[in-house]
């Protein structure tokens, strides 16, 4: 049996389902794809 690694893109799509997602400050700052209807905060590495 073979296995393959799948790489996630460096930027995440942020939306209402992203609440509670763990992120680094660098990942949060690099996010360019997000729903503008919501406000986002990163508190202790957790997206709120």
CSV table of C-alpha atoms in Angstrom, one decimal:
chain,number,residue,atom,x,y,z
A,1,UNK,CA,0.0,0.0,0.0
A,2,UNK,CA,1.3,3.4,-0.9
A,3,UNK,CA,0.7,6.7,0.8
A,4,UNK,CA,0.9,10.3,-0.4
A,5,UNK,CA,1.3,13.5,1.5
A,6,UNK,CA,-1.1,16.3,0.8
A,7,UNK,CA,0.1,19.9,1.3
A,8,UNK,CA,-2.3,22.5,2.5
A,9,UNK,CA,-2.0,25.9,0.8
A,10,UNK,CA,-0.2,28.5,2.8
A,11,UNK,CA,-3.3,30.7,3.0
A,12,UNK,CA,-6.6,29.6,4.5
A,13,UNK,CA,-10.1,30.6,3.4
A,14,UNK,CA,-11.6,32.4,6.4
A,15,UNK,CA,-15.4,32.4,6.9
A,16,UNK,CA,-18.0,31.7,9.6
A,17,UNK,CA,-16.9,28.1,9.9
A,18,UNK,CA,-13.4,29.1,10.7
A,19,UNK,CA,-14.2,30.0,14.3
A,20,UNK,CA,-11.9,28.2,16.7
A,21,UNK,CA,-9.3,27.4,14.0
A,22,UNK,CA,-5.7,27.3,15.3
A,23,UNK,CA,-3.4,29.7,13.4
A,24,UNK,CA,-0.1,31.4,13.8
A,25,UNK,CA,0.1,35.2,13.6
A,26,UNK,CA,1.9,34.8,10.3
A,27,UNK,CA,-0.9,32.7,8.9
A,28,UNK,CA,-3.5,35.2,10.1
A,29,UNK,CA,-1.6,38.1,8.5
A,30,UNK,CA,-1.1,36.2,5.2
A,31,UNK,CA,-4.8,35.4,4.8
A,32,UNK,CA,-6.2,37.1,1.7
A,33,UNK,CA,-9.2,35.0,1.0
A,34,UNK,CA,-11.9,35.8,3.6
A,35,UNK,CA,-15.6,36.7,3.9
A,36,UNK,CA,-15.8,40.5,4.3
A,37,UNK,CA,-19.1,40.2,6.2
A,38,UNK,CA,-17.3,39.1,9.3
A,39,UNK,CA,-14.6,40.5,11.6
A,40,UNK,CA,-11.7,38.3,12.6
A,41,UNK,CA,-9.4,38.3,15.6
A,42,UNK,CA,-6.6,36.0,16.6
A,43,UNK,CA,-6.5,35.5,20.3
A,44,UNK,CA,-3.7,33.3,21.8
A,45,UNK,CA,-3.5,31.5,18.4
A,46,UNK,CA,-7.2,30.8,18.1
A,47,UNK,CA,-9.3,32.5,15.4
A,48,UNK,CA,-12.4,34.3,16.8
